[in-house]
Structures are given as C-alpha cells and as structure tokens.
GROMACS .gro file of C-alpha atoms in nm:
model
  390
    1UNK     CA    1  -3.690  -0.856  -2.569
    2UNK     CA    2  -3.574  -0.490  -2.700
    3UNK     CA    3  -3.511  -0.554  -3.042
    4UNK     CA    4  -3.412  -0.188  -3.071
    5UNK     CA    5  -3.172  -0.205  -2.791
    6UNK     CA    6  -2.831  -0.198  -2.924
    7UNK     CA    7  -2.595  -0.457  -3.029
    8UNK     CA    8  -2.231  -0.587  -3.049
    9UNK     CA    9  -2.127  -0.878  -3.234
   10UNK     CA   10  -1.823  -1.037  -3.035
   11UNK     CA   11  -1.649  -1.397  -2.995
   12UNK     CA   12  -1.699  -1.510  -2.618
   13UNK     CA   13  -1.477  -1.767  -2.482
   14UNK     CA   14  -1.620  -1.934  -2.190
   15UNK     CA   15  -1.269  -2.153  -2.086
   16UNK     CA   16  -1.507  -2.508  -2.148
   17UNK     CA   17  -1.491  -2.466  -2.544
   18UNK     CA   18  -1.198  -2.477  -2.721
   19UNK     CA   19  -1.298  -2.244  -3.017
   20UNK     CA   20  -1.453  -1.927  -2.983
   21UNK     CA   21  -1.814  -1.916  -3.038
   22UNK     CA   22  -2.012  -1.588  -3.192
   23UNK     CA   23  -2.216  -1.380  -2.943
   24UNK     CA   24  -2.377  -1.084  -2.977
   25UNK     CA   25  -2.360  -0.814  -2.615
   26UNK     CA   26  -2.651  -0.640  -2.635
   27UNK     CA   27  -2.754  -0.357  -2.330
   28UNK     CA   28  -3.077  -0.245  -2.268
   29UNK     CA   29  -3.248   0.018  -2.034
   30UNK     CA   30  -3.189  -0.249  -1.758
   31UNK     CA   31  -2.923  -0.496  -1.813
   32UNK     CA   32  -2.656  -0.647  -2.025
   33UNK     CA   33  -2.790  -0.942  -2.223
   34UNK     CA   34  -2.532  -1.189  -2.416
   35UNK     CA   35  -2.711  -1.354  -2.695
   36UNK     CA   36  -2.625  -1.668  -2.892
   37UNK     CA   37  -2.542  -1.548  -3.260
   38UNK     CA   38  -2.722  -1.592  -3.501
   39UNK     CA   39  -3.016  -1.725  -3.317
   40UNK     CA   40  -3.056  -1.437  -3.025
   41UNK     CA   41  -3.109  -1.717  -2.782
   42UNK     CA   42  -3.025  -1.583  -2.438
   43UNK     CA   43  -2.683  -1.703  -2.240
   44UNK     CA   44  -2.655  -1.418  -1.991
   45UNK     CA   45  -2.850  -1.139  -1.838
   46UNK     CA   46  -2.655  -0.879  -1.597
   47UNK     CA   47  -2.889  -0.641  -1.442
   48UNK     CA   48  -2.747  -0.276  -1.462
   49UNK     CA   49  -2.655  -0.275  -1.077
   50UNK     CA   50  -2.455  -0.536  -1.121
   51UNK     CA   51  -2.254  -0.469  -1.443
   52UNK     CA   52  -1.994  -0.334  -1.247
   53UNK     CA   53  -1.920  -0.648  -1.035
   54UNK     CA   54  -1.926  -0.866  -1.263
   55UNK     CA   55  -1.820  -0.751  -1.608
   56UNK     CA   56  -1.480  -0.590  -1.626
   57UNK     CA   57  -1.439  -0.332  -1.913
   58UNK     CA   58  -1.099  -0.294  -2.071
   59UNK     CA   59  -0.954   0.124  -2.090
   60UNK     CA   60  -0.990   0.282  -2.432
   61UNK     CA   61  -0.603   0.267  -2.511
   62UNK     CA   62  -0.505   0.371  -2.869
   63UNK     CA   63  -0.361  -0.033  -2.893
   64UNK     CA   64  -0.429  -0.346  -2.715
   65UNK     CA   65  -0.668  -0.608  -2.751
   66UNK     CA   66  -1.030  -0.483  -2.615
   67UNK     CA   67  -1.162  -0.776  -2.403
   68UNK     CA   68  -1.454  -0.784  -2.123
   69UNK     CA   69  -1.428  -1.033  -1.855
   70UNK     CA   70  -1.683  -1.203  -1.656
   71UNK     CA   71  -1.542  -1.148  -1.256
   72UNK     CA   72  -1.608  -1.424  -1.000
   73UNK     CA   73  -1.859  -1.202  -0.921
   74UNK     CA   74  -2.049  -1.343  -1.207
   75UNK     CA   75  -2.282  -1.647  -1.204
   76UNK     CA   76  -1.983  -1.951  -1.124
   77UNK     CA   77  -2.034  -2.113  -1.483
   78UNK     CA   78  -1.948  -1.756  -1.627
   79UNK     CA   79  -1.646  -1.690  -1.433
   80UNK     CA   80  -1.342  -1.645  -1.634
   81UNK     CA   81  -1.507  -1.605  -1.972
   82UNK     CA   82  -1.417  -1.338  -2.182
   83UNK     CA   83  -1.558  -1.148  -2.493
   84UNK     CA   84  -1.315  -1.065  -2.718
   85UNK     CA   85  -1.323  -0.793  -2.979
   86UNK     CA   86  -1.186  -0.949  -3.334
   87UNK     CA   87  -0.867  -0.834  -3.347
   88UNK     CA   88  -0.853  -0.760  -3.720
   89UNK     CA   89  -1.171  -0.484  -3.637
   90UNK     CA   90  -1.067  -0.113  -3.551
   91UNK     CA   91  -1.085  -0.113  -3.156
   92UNK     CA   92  -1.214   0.261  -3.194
   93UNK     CA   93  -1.567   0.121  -3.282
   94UNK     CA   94  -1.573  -0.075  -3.021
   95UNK     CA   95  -1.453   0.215  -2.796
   96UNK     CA   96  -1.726   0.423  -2.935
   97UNK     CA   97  -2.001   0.162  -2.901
   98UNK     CA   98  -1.927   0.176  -2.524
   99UNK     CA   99  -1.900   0.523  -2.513
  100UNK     CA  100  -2.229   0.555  -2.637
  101UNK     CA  101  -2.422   0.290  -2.475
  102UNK     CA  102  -2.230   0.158  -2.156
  103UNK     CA  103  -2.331   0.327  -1.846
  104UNK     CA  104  -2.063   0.579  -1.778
  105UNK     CA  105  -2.058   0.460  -1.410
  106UNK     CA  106  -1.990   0.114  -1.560
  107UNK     CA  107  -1.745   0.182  -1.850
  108UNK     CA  108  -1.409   0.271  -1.735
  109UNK     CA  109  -1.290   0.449  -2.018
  110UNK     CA  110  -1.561   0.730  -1.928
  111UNK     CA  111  -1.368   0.825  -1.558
  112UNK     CA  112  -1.158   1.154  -1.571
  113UNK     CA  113  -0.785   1.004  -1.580
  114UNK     CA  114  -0.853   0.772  -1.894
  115UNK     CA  115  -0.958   1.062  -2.031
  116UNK     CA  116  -0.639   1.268  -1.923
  117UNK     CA  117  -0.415   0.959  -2.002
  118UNK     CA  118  -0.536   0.932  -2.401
  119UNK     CA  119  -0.457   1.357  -2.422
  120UNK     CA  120  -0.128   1.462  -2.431
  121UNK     CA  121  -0.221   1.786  -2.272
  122UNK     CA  122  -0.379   1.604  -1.974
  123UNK     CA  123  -0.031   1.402  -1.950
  124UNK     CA  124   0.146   1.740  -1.973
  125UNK     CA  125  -0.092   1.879  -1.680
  126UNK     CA  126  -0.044   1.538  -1.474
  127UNK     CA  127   0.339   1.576  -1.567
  128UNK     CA  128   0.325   1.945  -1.429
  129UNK     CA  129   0.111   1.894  -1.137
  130UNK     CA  130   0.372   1.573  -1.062
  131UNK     CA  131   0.661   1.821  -1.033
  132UNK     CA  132   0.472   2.062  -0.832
  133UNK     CA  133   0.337   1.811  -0.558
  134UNK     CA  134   0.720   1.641  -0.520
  135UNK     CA  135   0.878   1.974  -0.481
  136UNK     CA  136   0.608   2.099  -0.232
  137UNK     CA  137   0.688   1.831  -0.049
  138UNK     CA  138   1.064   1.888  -0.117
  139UNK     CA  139   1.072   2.211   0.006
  140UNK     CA  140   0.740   2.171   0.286
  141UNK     CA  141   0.732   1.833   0.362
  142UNK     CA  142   1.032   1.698   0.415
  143UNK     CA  143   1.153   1.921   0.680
  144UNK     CA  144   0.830   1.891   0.842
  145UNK     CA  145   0.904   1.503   0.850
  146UNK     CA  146   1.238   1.514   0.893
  147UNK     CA  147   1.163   1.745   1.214
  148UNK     CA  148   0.955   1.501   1.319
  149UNK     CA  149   1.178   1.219   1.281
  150UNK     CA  150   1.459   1.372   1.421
  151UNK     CA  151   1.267   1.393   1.717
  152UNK     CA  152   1.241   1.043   1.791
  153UNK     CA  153   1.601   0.997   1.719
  154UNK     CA  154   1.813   0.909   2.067
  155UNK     CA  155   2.104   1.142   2.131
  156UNK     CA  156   2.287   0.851   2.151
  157UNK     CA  157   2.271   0.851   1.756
  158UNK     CA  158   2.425   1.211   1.711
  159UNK     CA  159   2.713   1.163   1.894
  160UNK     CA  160   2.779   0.828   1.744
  161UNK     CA  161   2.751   1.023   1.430
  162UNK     CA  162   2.955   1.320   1.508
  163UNK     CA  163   3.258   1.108   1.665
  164UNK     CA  164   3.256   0.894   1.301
  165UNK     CA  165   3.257   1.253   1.083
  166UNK     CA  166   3.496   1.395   1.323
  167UNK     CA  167   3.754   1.098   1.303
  168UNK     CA  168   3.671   1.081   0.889
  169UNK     CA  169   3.763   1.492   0.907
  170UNK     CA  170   4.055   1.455   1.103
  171UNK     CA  171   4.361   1.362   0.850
  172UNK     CA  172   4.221   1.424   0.564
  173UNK     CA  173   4.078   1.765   0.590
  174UNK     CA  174   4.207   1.910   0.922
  175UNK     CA  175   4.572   1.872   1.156
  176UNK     CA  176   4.642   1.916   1.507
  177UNK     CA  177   4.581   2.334   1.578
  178UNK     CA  178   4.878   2.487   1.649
  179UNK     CA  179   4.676   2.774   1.822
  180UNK     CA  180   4.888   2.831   2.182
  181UNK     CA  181   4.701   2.599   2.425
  182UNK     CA  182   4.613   2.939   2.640
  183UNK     CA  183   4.470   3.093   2.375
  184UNK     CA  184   4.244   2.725   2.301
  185UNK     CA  185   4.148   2.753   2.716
  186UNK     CA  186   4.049   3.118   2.703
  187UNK     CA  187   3.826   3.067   2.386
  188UNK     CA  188   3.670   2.723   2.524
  189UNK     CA  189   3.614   2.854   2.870
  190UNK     CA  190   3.465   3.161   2.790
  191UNK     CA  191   3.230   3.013   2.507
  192UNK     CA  192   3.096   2.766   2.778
  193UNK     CA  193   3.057   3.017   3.023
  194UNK     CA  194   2.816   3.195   2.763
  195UNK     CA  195   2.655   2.861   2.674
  196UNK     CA  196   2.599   2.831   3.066
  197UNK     CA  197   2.485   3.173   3.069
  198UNK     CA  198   2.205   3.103   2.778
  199UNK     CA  199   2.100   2.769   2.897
  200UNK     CA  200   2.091   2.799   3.275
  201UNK     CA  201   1.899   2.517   3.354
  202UNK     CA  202   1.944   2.280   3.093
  203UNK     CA  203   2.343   2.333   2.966
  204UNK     CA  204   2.385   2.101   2.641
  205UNK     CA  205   2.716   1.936   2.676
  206UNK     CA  206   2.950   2.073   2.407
  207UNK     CA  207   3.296   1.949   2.256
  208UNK     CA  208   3.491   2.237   2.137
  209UNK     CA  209   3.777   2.104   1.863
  210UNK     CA  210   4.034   2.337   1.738
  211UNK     CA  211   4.228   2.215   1.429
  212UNK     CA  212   4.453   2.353   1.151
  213UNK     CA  213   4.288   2.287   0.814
  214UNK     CA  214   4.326   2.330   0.480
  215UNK     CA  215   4.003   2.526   0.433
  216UNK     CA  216   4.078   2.827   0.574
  217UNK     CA  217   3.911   3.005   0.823
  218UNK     CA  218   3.565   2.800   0.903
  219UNK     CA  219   3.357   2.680   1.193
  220UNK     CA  220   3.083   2.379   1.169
  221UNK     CA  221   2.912   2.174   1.373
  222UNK     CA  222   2.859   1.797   1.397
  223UNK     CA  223   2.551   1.605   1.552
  224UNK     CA  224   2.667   1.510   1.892
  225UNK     CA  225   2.773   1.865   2.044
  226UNK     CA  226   3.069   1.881   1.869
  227UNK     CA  227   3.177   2.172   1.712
  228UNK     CA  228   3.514   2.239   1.474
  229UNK     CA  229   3.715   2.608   1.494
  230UNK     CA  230   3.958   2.618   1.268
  231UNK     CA  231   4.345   2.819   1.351
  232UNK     CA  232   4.273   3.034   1.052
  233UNK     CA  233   3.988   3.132   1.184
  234UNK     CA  234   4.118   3.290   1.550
  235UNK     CA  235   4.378   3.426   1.317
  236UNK     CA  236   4.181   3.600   1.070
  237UNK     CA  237   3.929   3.760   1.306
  238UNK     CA  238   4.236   3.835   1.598
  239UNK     CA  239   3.879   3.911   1.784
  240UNK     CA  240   3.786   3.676   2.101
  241UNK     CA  241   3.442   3.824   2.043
  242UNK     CA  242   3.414   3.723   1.702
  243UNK     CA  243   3.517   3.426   1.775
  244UNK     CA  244   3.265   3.343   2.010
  245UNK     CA  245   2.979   3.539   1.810
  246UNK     CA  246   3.029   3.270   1.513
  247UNK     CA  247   3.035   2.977   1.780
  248UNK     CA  248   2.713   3.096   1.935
  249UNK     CA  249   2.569   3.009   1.561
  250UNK     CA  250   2.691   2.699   1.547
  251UNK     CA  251   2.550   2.630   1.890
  252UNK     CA  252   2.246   2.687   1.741
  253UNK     CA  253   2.278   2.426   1.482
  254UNK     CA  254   2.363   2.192   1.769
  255UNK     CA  255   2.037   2.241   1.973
  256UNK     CA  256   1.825   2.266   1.735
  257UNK     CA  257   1.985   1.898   1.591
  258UNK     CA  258   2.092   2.053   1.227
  259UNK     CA  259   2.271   1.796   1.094
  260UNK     CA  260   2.055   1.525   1.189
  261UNK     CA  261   1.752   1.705   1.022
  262UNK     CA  262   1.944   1.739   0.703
  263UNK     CA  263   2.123   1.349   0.770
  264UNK     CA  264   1.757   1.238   0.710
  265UNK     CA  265   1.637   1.473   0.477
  266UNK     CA  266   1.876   1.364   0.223
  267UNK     CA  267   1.870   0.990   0.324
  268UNK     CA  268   1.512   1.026   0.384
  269UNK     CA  269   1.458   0.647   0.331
  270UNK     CA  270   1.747   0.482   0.495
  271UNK     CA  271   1.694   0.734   0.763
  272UNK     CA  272   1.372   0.679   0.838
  273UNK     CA  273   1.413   0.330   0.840
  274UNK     CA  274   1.719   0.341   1.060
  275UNK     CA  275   1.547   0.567   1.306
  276UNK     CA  276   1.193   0.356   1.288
  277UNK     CA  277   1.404   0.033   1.387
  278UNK     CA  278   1.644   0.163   1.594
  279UNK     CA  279   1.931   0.047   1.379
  280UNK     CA  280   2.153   0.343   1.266
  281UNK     CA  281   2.441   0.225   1.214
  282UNK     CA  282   2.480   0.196   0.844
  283UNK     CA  283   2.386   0.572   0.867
  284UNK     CA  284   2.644   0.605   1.117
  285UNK     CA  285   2.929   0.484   0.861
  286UNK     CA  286   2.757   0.692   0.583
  287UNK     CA  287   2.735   1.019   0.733
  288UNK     CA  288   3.059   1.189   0.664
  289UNK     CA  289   2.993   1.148   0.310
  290UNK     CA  290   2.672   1.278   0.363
  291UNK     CA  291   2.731   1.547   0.595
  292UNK     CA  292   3.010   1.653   0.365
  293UNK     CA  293   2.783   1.676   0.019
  294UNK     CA  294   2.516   1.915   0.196
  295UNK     CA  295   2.441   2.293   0.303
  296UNK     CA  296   2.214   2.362   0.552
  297UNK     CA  297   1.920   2.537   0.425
  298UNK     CA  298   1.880   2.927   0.467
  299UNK     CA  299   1.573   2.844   0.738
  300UNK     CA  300   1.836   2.679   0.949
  301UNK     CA  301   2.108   2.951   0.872
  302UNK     CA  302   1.817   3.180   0.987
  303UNK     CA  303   1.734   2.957   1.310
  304UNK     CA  304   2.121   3.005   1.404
  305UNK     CA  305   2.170   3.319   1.350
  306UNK     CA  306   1.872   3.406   1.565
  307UNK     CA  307   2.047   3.167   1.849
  308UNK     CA  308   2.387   3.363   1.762
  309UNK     CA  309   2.236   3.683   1.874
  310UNK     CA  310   2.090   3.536   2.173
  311UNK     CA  311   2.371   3.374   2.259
  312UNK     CA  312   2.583   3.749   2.212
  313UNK     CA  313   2.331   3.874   2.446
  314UNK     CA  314   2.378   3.630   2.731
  315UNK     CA  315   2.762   3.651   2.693
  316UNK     CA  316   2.701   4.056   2.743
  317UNK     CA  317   2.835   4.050   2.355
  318UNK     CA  318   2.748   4.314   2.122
  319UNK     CA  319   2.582   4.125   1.767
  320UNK     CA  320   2.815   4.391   1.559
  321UNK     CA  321   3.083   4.183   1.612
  322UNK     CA  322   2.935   3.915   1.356
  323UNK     CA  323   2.928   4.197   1.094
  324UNK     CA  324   3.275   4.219   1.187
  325UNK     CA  325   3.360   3.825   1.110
  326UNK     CA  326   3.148   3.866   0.836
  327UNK     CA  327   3.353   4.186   0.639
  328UNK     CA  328   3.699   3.993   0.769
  329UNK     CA  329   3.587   3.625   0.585
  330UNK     CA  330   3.513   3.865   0.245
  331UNK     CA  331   3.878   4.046   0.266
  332UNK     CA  332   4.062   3.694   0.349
  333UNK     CA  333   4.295   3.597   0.064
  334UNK     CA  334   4.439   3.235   0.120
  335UNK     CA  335   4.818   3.191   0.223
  336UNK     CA  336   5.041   3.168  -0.029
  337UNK     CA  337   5.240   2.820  -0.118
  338UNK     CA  338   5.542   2.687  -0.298
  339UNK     CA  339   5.551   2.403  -0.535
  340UNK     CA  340   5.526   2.155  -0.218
  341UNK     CA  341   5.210   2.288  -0.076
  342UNK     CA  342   5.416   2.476   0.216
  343UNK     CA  343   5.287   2.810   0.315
  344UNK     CA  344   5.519   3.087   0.211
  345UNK     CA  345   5.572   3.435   0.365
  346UNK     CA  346   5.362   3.726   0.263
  347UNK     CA  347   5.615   3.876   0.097
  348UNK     CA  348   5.713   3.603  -0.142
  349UNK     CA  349   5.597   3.524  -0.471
  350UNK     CA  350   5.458   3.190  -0.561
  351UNK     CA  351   5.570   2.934  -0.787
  352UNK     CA  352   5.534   3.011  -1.149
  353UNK     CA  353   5.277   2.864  -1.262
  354UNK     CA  354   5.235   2.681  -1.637
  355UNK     CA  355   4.987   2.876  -1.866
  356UNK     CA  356   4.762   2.540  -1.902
  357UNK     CA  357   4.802   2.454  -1.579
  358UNK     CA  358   4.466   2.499  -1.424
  359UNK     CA  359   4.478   2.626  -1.014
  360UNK     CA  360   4.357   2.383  -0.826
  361UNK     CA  361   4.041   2.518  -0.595
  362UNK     CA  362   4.044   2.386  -0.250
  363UNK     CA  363   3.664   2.298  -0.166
  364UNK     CA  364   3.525   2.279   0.202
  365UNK     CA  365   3.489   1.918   0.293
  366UNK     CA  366   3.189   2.040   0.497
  367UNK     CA  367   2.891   2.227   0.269
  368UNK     CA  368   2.733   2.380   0.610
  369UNK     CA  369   3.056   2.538   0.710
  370UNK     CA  370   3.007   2.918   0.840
  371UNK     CA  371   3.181   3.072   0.532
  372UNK     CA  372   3.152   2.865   0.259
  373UNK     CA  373   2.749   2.798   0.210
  374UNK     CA  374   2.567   3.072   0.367
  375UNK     CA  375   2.401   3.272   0.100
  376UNK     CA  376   2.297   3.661   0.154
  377UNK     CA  377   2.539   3.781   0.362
  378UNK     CA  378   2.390   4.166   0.323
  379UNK     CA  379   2.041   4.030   0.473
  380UNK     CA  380   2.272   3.867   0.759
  381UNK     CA  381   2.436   4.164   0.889
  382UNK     CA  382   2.129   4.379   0.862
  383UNK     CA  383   1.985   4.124   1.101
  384UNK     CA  384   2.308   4.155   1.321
  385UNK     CA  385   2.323   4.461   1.307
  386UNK     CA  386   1.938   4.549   1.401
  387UNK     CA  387   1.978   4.374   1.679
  388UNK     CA  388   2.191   4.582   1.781
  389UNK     CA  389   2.032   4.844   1.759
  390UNK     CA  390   2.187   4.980   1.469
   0.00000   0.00000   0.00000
C-alpha cells in the first residue's frame, strides 16, 4: 500500500449499520481505496476505470452537504452506501481535496458548466447566450417551423377558421356595406377575373366580403380564402384600380396561408399539437382572439406585396396605383361624429368635448389589416413604383 497516496478522513454509511463508522478515502495512481479508520484495514478498492460507474461525486456548490455514493454499479454489498463529509467541516476542503487528487474525468465538479455555474460571469454569459439562442429561433426558427407545419395543415382547417373570425368580426367590428350592390359586382367580378388571370390553372377559390366598419378604410384577409373590403375603403380611394391593387396583396396572404403561419407561430404549442393530432378545434374557437392580437411580419408584408404586383400585372394594372392607395390612407381623416356616435356632415363641428375627457382611439380589431400594421411605407412604394418602371 501507498502510504504517500493521499487521504480523506470521512464517515461512510453502508445502510446495514445504524451509526456512522470512520473511514478514511484514500486514491492512488490506480484506484480508490476506502480504509477502516484508524486501523487502514482495507473495505473497498475501485480501480480508476471504474470510479466513474460506481462512485458518484457530488458538484462543488457553495452549500449543500458533500456526499459520494456507491452506484449499483458497485460491488452489491456496497450499493447504496454513502461517504459523508462532516457537516460541521468547511465543504471547500473537501472541494479542494478532489480538485487536486480526483481524476478530472471522474470528479464532476472539474467539467466546464460547474465551472460556469459557481461564476457569476459564466451565469451572465449562459444568461446572454440563453436570450440569443430563443430569439434566433424567434425570429429563424419559428417561421421555418411554422412553414412547415402549416404545410401539413388540411384546408379544411383554414376555412373552418376563417368562417369562426369572420362571424366573431361581424357585429362587433363591421355592419352590412352599404356600398350599391353594382358597385360590390363590378369590384368582385373584376378582382376574380384577375385572380383567374394570375392563377390559370390552379384558381384558389376566394370569398370577397364587403362590410361597413368602424375602422375605417382597411382590407385583411382570413385563412380560408376569405377576404374583408371595407365601404370606407372604395370610398376613400374612388379608384376601381386601387381597389383591386390592395386586394391582389391580400391575395397573397391567402396563398401563401398567412394567417395560419402566424395562428401557429403564436400558439406554437397548441398549434402544433392541434395540427400533429388532427384536432383543431380548440384553435378554431381561439383564433379570432388570436388573429386579432397579431401583425403579420414585414417578410410576409414583403411576400404580398410581391404577389400584389404580380397580380397588377396579370389584371393589365399599372403597380402606381398602390402608391396611389398608399398617399390616399396617409391624407384620410376619420368622419366626424356627434355625441351618439352618428357620423356628421363635413361641414359640422363636433361635440364639445370636456377638457379631461380623453378621445377615445378606435383600434383595428385586426393587427394585419392593410393600413394599420404595415411598417415602411416609403420602402413600399419605391418597390411599387420600380416595378413600374418608375
């Protein structure tokens, strides 16, 4: 026996004994030896190779009790038994004495992330790497999966989905149009005929809704090929081509499935679930709270507009005319209204108002709506207007 090798006096308890009987762990250049104290009589030998399937070494944490453990790995008389570290000892020399003479591939508190857990500056790094990785994937990741997803959703789904938000909408948000029904056939039919005109082969059926709403002139587009066009909207633009220039865009967030893509992006578990098991129905009764807290992001403002122009082009449309919608939504000023909420002529004055009264602010029940989300309009109509050639 190394009588140089070094030594560390511990209490083992074996689970046979009721009281804890004095050992001594002692590791030389080829195993881990427990030794009866004070005799040195030998109760254990671990070769090296085996230390680390049988012995289990507690972390260096700055409290808690420091205990190895014999693993079932371990001869079967040994399993269970534990060497404790007296408690009234500071655990740092025990954390030292394994530092120094536990094998590091052995001793647990040698590994890289006990390391980075006992520093607060590898916390703060973890902590900052953390944040990075979940908004990567926030940003990269989930519309990669949610693309993905979406994919294996049944149409069936959308238009379950759009019907729901559309019959939430109606009421509460929108009221019958009161756009002349000629003026609702001439729009529809000659937004179709361009739809025809851009998908040939392959026409996606579409549900064009006109309704009088309270938030102004606006377009969207719910899962399911429907799509909303407000009264305010034909009025404001008093441009069929306008008209159908902003409905080509929300075409595009039709086909390309939009609002499903962002339905599971921000219900990213219950969506996926839903769509793994085929059960979408608590989605279903969810979604027009959903659909009405979100914006589409500016990739999928990007994806439309690209469809908007090639829609344009197909319907022999000229892409100015969406710079056109675009300068008319910045010069609209909403209606004025009396004390009732009714709409009152342009030339009459509202209802004073009290001094601490504060104006109420109408907000879009929809947050992809064509007006109300859609960041950088300047970078829009230089894309509109490019491809124009202008």
């Amino acid at each position: 026996m190394n009588t140089q090798a070094p030594r560390l006096a511990l209490n083992l308890l074996d689970g046979r004994s009721a009281s804890a009987q004095p050992v001594l762990l002692q590791i030389t250049e080829h195993s881990a030896q427990i030794l009866r104290r004070p005799s040195g009589d030998l109760l254990l030998e671990i070769p090296i190779k085996d230390m680390r399937k049988q012995m289990r070494w507690p972390e260096a944490t700055a409290r808690g009790a420091r205990i190895i453990e014999l693993t079932d790995k371990a001869p079967p008389e040994w399993e269970g038994a534990q060497l404790h570290w007296p408690s009234d000892l500071d655990p740092k020399t025990f954390d030292d004495w394994v530092a120094q003479h536990v094998p590091s591939r052995v001793n647990p508190s040698a590994g890289l992330v006990v390391r980075a857990q006992q520093s607060w500056r590898g916390v703060a790094a973890a902590f900052v790497l953390l944040v990075g990785v979940l908004w990567g994937m926030y940003l990269y990741g989930l519309p990669v999966a949610a693309r993905g997803i979406t994919a294996l959703v049944p149409q069936a789904a959308d238009q379950a989905i759009g019907r729901n938000a559309l019959q939430q909408i109606d009421g509460r948000f929108t009221k019958p149009s009161k756009l002349p029904l000629e003026d609702q056939i001439r729009i529809r039919e000659r937004f179709l005929a361009g739809v025809k005109a851009q998908y040939p082969k392959d026409t996606p059926p579409i549900q064009l809704e006109f309704r009088k709403s309270d938030i102004g002139p606006n377009a969207f587009a719910l899962p399911g090929g429907i799509m909303v066009m407000t009264d305010e909207l034909v009025q404001l633009v008093k441009d069929d081509e306008v008209v159908l220039g902003v409905l080509g865009h929300e075409l595009g967030h039709i086909t390309r499935r939009h609002g499903m893509r962002q339905l599971v992006q921000v219900g990213v578990l219950q969506g996926v679930l839903s769509v793994a098991f085929g059960d979408y129905g608590s989605l279903i009764t969810a979604a027009p709270l959903i659909l009405g807290s979100m914006a589409y992001s500016r990739a999928h403002e990007r994806e439309a507009d690209d469809d908007s122009i090639t829609y344009m082009r197909a319907a022999n449309i000229s892409p100015l005319v969406m710079v056109k919608f675009f300068q008319a939504a910045r010069s609209y000023k909403p209606p004025k209204k009396d004390k009732d909420g009714n709409e009152l002529p342009p030339s009459a004055e509202p209802p004073a108002e009290k001094a601490d009264q504060p104006k109420e602010v109408k907000k879009t029940p929809l947050g992809f709506s064509i007006i109300s989300s859609h960041p950088l309009d300047e970078e829009r109509m230089d894309k509109f207007r490019k491809a124009a050639g202008g």
